[in-house]
JSON list of C-alpha atoms in Angstrom, two decimals:
[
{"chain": "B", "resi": 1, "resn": "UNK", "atom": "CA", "xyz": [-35.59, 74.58, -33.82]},
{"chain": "B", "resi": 2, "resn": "UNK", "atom": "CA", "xyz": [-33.31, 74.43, -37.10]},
{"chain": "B", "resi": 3, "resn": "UNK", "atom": "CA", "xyz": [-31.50, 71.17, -37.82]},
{"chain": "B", "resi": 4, "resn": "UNK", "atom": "CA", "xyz": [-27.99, 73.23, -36.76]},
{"chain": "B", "resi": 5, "resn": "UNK", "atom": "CA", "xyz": [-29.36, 74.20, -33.44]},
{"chain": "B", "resi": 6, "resn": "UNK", "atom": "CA", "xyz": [-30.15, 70.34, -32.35]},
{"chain": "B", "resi": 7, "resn": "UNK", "atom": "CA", "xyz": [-26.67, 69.49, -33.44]},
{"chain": "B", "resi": 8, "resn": "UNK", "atom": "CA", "xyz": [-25.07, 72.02, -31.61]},
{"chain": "B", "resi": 9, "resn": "UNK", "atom": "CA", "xyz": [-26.92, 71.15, -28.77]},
{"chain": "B", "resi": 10, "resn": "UNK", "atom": "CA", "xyz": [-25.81, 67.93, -28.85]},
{"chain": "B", "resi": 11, "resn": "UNK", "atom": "CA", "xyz": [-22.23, 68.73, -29.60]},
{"chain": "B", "resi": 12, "resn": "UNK", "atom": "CA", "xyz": [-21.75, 71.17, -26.91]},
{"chain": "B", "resi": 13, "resn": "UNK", "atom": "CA", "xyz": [-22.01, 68.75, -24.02]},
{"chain": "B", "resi": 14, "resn": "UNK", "atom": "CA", "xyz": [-19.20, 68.48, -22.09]},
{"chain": "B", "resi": 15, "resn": "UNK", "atom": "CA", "xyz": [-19.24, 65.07, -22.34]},
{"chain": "B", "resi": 16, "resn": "UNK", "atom": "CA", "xyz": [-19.32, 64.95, -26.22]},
{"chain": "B", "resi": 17, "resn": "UNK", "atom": "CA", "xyz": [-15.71, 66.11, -27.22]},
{"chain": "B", "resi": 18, "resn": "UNK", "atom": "CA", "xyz": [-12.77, 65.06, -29.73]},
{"chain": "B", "resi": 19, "resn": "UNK", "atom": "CA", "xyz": [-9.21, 64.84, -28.15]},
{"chain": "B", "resi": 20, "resn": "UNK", "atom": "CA", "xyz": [-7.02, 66.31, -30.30]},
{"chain": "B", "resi": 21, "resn": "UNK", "atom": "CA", "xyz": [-4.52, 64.20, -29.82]},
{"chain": "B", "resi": 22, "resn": "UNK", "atom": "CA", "xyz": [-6.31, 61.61, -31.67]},
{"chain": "B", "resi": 23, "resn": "UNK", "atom": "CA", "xyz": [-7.82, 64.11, -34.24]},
{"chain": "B", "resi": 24, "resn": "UNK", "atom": "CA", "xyz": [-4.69, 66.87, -34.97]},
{"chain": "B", "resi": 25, "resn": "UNK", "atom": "CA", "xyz": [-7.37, 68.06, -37.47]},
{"chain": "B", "resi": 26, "resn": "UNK", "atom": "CA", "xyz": [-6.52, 71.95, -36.22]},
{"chain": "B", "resi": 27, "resn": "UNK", "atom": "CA", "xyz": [-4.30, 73.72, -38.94]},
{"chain": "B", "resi": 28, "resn": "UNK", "atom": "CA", "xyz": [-3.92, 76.83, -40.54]},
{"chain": "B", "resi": 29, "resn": "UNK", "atom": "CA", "xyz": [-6.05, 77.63, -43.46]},
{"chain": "B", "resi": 30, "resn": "UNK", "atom": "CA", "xyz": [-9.47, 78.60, -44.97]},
{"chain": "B", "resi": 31, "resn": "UNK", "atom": "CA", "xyz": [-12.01, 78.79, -41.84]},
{"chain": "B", "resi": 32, "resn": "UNK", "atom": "CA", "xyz": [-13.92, 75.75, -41.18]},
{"chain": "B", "resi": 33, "resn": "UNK", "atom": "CA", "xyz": [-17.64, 76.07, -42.16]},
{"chain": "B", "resi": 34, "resn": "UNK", "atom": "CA", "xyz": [-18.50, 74.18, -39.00]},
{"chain": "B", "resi": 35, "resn": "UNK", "atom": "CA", "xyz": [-16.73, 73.04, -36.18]},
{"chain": "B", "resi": 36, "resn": "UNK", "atom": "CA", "xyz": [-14.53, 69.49, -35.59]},
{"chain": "B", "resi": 37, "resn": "UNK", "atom": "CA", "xyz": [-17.10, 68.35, -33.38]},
{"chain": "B", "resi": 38, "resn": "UNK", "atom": "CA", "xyz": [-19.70, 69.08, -36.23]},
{"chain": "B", "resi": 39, "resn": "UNK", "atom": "CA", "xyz": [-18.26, 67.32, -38.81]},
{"chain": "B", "resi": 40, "resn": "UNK", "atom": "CA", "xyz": [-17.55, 64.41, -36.97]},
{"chain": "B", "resi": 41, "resn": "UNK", "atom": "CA", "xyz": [-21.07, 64.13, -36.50]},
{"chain": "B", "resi": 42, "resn": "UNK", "atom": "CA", "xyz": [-21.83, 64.21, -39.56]},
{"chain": "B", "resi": 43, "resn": "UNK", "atom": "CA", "xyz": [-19.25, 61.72, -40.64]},
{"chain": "B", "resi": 44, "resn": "UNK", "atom": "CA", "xyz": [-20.92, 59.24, -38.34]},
{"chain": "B", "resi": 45, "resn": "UNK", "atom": "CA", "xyz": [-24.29, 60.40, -39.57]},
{"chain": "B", "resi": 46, "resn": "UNK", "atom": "CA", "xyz": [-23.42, 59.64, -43.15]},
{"chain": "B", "resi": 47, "resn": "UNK", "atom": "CA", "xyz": [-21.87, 55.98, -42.14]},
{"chain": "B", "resi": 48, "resn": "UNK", "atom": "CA", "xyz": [-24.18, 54.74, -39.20]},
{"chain": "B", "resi": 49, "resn": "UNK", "atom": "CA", "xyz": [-27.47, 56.47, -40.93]},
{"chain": "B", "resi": 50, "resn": "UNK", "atom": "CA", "xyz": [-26.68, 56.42, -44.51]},
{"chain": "B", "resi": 51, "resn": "UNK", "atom": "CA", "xyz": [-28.02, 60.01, -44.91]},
{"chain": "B", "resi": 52, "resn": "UNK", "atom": "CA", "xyz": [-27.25, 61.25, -48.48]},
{"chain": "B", "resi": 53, "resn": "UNK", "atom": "CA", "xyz": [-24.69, 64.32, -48.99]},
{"chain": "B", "resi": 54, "resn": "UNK", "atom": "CA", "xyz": [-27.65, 66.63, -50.00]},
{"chain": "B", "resi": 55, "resn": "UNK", "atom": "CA", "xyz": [-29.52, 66.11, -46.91]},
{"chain": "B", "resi": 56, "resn": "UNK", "atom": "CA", "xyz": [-26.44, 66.63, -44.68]},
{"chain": "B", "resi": 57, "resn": "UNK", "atom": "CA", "xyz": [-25.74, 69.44, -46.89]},
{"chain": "B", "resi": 58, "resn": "UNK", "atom": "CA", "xyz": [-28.97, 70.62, -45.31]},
{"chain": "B", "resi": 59, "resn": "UNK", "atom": "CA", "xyz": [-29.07, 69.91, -42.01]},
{"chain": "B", "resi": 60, "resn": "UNK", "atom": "CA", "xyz": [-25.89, 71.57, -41.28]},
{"chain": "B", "resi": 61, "resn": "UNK", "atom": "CA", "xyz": [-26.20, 74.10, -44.10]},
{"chain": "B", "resi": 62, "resn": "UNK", "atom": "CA", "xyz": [-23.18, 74.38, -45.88]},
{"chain": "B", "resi": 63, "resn": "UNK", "atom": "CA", "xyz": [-22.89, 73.02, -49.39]},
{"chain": "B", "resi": 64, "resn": "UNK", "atom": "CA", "xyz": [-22.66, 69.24, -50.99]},
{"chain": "B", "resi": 65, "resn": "UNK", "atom": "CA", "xyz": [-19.06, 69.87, -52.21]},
{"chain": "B", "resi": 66, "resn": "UNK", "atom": "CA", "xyz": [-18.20, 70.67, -48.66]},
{"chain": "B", "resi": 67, "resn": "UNK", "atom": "CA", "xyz": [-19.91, 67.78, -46.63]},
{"chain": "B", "resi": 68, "resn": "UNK", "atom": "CA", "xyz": [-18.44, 65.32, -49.53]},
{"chain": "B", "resi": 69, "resn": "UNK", "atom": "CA", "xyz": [-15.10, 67.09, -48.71]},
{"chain": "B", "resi": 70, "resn": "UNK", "atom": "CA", "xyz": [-15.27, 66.92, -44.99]},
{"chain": "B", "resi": 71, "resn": "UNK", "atom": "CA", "xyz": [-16.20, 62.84, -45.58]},
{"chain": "B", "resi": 72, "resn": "UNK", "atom": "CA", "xyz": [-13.01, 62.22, -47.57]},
{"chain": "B", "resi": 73, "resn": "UNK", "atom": "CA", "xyz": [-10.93, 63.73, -45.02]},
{"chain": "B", "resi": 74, "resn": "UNK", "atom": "CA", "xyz": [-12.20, 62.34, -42.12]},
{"chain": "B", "resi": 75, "resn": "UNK", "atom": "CA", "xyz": [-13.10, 58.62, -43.38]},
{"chain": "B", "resi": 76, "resn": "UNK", "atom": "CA", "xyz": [-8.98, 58.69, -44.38]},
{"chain": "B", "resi": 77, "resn": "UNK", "atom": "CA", "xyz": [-8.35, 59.74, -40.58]},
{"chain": "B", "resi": 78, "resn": "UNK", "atom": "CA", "xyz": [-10.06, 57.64, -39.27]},
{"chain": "B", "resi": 79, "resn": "UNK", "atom": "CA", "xyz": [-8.64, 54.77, -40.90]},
{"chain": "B", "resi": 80, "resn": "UNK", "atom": "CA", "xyz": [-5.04, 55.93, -40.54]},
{"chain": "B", "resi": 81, "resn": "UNK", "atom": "CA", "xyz": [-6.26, 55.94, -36.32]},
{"chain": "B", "resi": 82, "resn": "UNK", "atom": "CA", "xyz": [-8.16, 53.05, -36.37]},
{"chain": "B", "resi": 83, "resn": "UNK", "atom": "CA", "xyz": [-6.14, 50.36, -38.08]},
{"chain": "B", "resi": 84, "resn": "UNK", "atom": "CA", "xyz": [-3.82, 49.69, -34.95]},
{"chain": "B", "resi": 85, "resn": "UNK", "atom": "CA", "xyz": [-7.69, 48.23, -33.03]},
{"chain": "B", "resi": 86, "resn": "UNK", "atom": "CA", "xyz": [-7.11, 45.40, -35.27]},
{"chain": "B", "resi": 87, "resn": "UNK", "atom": "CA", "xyz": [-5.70, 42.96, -33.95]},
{"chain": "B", "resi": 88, "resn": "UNK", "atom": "CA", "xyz": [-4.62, 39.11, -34.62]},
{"chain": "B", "resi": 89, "resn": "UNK", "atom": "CA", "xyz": [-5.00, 37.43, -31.46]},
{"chain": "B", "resi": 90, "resn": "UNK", "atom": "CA", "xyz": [-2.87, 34.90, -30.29]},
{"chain": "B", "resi": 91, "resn": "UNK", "atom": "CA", "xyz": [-4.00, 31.26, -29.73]},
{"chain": "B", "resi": 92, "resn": "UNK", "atom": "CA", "xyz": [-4.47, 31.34, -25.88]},
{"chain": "B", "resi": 93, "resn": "UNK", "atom": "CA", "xyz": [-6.46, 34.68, -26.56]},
{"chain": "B", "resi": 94, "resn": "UNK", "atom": "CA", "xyz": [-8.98, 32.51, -28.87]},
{"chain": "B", "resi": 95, "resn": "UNK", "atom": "CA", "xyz": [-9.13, 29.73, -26.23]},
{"chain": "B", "resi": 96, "resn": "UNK", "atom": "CA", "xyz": [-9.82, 32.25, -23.31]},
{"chain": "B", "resi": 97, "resn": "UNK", "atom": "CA", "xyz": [-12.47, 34.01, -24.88]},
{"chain": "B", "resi": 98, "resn": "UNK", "atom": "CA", "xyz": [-14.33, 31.30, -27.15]},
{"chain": "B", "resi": 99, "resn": "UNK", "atom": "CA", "xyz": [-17.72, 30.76, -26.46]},
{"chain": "B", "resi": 100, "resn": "UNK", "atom": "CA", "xyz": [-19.18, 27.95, -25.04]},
{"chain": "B", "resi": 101, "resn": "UNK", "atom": "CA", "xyz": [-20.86, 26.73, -28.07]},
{"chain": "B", "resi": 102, "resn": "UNK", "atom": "CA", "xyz": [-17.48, 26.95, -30.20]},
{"chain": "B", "resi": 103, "resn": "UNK", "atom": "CA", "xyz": [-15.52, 25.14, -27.53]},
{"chain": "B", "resi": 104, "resn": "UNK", "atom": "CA", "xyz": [-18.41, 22.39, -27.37]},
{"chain": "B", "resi": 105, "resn": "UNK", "atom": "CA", "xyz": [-18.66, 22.07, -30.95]},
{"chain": "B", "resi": 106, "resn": "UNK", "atom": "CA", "xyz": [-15.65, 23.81, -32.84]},
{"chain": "B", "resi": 107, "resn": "UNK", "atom": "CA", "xyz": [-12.96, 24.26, -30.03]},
{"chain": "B", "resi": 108, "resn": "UNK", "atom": "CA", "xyz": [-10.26, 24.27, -32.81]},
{"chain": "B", "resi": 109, "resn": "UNK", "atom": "CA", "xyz": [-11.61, 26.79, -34.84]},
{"chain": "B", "resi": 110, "resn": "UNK", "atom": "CA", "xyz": [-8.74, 30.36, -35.06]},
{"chain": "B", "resi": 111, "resn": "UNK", "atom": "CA", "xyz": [-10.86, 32.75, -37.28]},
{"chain": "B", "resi": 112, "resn": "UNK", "atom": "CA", "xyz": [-14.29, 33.03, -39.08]},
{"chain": "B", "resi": 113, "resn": "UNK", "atom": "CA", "xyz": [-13.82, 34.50, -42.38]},
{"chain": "B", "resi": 114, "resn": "UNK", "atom": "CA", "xyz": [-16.43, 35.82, -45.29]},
{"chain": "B", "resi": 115, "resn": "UNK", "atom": "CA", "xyz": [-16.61, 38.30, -48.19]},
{"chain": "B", "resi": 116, "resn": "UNK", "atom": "CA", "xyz": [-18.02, 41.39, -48.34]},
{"chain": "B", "resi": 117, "resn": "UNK", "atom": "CA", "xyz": [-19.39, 43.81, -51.47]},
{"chain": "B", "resi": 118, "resn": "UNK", "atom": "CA", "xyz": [-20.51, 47.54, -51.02]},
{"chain": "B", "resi": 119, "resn": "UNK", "atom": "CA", "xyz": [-21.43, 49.37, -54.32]},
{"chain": "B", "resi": 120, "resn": "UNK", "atom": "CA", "xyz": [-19.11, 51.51, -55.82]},
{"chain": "B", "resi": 121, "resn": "UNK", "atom": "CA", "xyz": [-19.97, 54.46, -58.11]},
{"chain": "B", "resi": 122, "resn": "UNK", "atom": "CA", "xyz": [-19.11, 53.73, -61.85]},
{"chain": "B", "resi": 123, "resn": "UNK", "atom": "CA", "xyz": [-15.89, 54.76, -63.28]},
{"chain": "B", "resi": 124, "resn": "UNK", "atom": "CA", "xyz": [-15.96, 56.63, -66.47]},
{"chain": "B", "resi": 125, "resn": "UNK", "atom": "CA", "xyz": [-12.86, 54.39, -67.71]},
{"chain": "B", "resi": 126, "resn": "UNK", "atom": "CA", "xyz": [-14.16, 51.14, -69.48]},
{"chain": "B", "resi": 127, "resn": "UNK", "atom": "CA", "xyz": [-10.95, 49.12, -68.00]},
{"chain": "B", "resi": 128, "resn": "UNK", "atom": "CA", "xyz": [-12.07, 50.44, -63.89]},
{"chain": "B", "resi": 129, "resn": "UNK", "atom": "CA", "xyz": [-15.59, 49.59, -65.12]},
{"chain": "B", "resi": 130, "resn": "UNK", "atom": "CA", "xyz": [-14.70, 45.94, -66.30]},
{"chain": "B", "resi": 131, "resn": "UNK", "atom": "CA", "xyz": [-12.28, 45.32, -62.86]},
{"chain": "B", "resi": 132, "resn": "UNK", "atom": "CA", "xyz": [-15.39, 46.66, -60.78]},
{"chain": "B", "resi": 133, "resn": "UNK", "atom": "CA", "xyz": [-18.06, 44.83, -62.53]},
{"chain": "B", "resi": 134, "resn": "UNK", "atom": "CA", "xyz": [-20.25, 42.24, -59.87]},
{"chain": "B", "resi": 135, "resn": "UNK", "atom": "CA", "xyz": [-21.88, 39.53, -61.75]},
{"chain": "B", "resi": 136, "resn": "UNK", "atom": "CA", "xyz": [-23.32, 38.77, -58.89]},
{"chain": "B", "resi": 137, "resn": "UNK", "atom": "CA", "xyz": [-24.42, 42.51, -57.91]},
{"chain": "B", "resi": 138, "resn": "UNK", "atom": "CA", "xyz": [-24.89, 43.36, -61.57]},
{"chain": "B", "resi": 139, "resn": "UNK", "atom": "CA", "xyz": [-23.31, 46.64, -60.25]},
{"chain": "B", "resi": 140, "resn": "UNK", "atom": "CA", "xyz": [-19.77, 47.92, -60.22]},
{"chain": "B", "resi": 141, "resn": "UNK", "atom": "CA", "xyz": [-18.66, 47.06, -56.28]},
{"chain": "B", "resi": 142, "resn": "UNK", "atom": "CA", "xyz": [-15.52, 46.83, -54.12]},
{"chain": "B", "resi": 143, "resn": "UNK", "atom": "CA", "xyz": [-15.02, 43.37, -52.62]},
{"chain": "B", "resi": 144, "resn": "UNK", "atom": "CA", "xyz": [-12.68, 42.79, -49.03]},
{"chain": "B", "resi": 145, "resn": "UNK", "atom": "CA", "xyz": [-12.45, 39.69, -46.68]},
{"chain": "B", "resi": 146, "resn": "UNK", "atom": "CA", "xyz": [-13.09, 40.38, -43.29]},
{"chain": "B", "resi": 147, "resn": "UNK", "atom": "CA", "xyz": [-12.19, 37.94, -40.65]},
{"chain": "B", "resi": 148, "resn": "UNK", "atom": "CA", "xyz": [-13.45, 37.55, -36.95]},
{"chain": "B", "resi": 149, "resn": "UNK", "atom": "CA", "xyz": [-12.98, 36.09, -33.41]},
{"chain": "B", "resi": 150, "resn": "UNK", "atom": "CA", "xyz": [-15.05, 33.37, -32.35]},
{"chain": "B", "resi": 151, "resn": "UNK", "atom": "CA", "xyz": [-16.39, 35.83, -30.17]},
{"chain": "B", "resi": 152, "resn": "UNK", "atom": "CA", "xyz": [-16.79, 38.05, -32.80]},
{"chain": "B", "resi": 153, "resn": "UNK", "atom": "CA", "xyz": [-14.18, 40.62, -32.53]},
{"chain": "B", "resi": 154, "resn": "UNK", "atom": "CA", "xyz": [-12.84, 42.08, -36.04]},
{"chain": "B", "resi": 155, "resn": "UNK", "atom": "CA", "xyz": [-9.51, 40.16, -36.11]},
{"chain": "B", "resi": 156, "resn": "UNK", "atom": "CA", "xyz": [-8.55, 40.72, -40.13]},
{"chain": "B", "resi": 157, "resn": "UNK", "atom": "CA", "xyz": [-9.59, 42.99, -42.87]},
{"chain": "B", "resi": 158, "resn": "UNK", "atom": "CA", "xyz": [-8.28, 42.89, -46.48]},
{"chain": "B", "resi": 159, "resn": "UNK", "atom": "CA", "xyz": [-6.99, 45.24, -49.27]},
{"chain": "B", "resi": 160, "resn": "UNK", "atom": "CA", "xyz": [-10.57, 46.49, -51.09]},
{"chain": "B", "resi": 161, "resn": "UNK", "atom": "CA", "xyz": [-10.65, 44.72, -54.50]},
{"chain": "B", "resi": 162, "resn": "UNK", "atom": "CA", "xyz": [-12.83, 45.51, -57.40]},
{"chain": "B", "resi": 163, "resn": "UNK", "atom": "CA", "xyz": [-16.03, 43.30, -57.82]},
{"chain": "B", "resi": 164, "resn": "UNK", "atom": "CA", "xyz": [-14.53, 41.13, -60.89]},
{"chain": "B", "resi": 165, "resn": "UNK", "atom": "CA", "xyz": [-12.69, 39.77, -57.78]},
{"chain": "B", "resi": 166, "resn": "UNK", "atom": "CA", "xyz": [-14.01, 36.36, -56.71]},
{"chain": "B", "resi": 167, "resn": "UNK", "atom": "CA", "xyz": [-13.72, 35.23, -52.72]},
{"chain": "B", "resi": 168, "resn": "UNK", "atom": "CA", "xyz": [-11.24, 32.13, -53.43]},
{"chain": "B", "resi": 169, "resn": "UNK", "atom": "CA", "xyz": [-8.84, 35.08, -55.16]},
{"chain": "B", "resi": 170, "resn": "UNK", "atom": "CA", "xyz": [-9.01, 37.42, -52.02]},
{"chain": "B", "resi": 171, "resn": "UNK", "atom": "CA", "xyz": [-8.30, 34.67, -49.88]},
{"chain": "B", "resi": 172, "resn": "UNK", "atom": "CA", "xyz": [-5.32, 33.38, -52.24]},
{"chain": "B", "resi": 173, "resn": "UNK", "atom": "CA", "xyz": [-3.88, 37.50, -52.68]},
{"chain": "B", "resi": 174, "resn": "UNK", "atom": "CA", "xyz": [-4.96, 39.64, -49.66]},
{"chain": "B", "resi": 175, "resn": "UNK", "atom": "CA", "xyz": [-1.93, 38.38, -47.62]},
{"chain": "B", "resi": 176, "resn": "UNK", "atom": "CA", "xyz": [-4.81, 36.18, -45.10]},
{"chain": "B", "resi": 177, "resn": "UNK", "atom": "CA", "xyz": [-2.95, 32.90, -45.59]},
{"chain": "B", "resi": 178, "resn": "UNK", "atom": "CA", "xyz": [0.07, 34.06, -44.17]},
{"chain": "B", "resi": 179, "resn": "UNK", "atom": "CA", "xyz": [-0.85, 35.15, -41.01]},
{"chain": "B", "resi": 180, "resn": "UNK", "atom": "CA", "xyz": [-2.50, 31.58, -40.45]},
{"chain": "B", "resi": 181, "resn": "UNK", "atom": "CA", "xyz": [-0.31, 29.38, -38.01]},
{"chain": "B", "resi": 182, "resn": "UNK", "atom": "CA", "xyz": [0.25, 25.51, -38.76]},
{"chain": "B", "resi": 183, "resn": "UNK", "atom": "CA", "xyz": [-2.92, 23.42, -36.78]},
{"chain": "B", "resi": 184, "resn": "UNK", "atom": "CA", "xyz": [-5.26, 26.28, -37.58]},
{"chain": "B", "resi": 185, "resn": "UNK", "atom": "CA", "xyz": [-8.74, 25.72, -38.00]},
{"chain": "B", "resi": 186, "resn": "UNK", "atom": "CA", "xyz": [-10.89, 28.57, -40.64]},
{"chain": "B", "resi": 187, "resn": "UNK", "atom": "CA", "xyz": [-14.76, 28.15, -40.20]},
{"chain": "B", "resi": 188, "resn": "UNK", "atom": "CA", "xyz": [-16.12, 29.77, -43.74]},
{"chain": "B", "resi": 189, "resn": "UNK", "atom": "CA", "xyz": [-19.15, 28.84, -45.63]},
{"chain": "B", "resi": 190, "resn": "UNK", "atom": "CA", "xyz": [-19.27, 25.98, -48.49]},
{"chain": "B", "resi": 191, "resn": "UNK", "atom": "CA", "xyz": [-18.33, 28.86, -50.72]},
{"chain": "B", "resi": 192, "resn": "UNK", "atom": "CA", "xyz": [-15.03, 29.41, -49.95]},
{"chain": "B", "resi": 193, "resn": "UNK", "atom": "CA", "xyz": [-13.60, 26.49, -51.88]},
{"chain": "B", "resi": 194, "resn": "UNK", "atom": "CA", "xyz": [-9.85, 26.96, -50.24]},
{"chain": "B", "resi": 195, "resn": "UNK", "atom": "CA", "xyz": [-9.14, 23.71, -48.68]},
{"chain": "B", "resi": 196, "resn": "UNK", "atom": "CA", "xyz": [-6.21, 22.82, -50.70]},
{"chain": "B", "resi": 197, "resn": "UNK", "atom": "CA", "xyz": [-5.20, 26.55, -50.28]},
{"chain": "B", "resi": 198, "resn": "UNK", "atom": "CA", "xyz": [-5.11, 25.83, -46.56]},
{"chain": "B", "resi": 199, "resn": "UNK", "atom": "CA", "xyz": [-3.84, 22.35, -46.76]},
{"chain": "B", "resi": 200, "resn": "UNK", "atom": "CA", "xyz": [-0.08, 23.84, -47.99]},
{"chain": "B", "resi": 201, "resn": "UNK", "atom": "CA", "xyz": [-0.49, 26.00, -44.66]},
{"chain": "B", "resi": 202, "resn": "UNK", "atom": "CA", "xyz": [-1.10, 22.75, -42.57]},
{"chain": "B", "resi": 203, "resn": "UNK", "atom": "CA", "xyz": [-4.56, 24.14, -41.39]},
{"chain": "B", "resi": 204, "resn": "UNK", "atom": "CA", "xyz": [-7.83, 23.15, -41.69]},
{"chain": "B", "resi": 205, "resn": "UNK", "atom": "CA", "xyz": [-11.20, 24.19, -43.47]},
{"chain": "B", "resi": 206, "resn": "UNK", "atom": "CA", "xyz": [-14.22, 23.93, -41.03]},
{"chain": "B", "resi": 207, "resn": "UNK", "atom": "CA", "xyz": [-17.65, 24.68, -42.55]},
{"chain": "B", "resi": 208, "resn": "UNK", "atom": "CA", "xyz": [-20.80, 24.99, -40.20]},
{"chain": "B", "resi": 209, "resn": "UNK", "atom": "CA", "xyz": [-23.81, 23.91, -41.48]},
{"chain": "B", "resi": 210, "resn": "UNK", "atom": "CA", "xyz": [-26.02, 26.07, -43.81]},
{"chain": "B", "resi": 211, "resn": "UNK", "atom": "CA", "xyz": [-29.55, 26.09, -45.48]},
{"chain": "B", "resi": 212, "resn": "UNK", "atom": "CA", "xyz": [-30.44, 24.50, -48.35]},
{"chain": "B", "resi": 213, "resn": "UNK", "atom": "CA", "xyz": [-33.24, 26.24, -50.46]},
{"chain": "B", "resi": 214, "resn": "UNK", "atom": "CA", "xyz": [-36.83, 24.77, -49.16]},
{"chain": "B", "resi": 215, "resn": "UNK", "atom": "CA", "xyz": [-35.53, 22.71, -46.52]},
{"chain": "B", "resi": 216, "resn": "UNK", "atom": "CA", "xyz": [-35.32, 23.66, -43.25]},
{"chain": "B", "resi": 217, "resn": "UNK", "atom": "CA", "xyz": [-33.05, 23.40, -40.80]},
{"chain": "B", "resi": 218, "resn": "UNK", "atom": "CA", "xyz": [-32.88, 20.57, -38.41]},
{"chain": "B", "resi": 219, "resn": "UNK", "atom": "CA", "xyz": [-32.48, 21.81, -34.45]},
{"chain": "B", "resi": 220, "resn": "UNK", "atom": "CA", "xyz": [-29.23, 19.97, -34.13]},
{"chain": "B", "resi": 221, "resn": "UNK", "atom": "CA", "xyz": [-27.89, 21.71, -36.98]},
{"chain": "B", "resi": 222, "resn": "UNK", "atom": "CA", "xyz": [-29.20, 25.44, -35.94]}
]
């Protein structure tokens, strides 16, 4: 059985379908290569999997240009749709759904905040290249700040910002300190040198405690 026939298989369930309501991907044009179910499976292949374009290029056989095409289109749908599941909660939201070991040991604690870096390819212009230089990488990257519930819901996510970006700068420029309310607590690693930042808000900087190289961990602190 080809690569295309298992897909199909799976795609032709009735239970596997796309509204199009959420997905008005149907327009006039140049016929599709493979169907909306097909490349949204292959979308989620390439994200959840990793799979490069040239083997998706081969398992649904059409060519690179076209699955790196189809990716584009759909990973900018899909954040156009998506974007509204974000959500700040509100206070009594955080309260009602904390944990038991945040209200025993960090009851005040709003949001839970840390950088992230993915690898970027290299830009051919020197001035892209020095703005998405990593130090730390030693690879050009894309930074963001993503923050989350106590109970680990995605509550936040920042503008992307090239890997020259350091974390205290995200915090200070995304737009995350002005969604904070006054008495809020941020738990973030020892890091995220922002307590002063935080301080003009009226909020609070709560860090957990974290490993230090060759020592381990005491069980009160884990």
């Amino acid at each position: 059985m080809s690569s295309v026939e298992s897909v199909e298989q799976l795609h032709l369930s009735e239970d596997y379908t796309i509204s199009d309501n959420l997905f008005p991907m149907r327009k006039s044009g140049p016929k599709r290569k493979i169907s909306l179910e097909q490349e949204f499976l292959l979308v989620m292949m390439r994200l959840r999997l990793g799979l490069l374009i040239e083997d998706l290029a081969f398992r649904f056989c059409i060519s690179a240009g076209t699955v790196s095409q189809i990716i584009i289109t759909w990973v900018i749908l899909l954040s156009k749709e998506l974007d509204n599941l974000i959500l700040w909660p509100s206070r009594n939201t955080i309260r009602a759904t904390m944990p038991n070991c945040f209200k025993r040991l960090y009851p005040k604690v709003r949001t839970i905040i840390d950088c992230s870096e993915i690898f970027f390819e290299t830009s051919s212009a020197l001035d892209v290249q020095a703005c998405m230089w990593s130090d730390y990488k030693h690879h050009a990257t894309v930074n963001f700040l993503i923050a989350i519930t106590p109970n680990g819901a995605i509550s936040w996510l920042s503008p992307l910002y090239g890997g020259r970006a350091s974390d205290i700068f995200i915090v200070r420029n995304s737009g995350f300190l002005d969604i904070l309310e006054p008495y809020d607590q941020v738990m973030a690693d020892r890091g995220f040198k922002i307590r002063t930042g935080l301080a003009y808000k009226q909020c609070t900087l709560c860090i957990p405690p974290s490993a230090v190289k060759g020592i381990q961990m005491s069980k009160e602190e884990v």
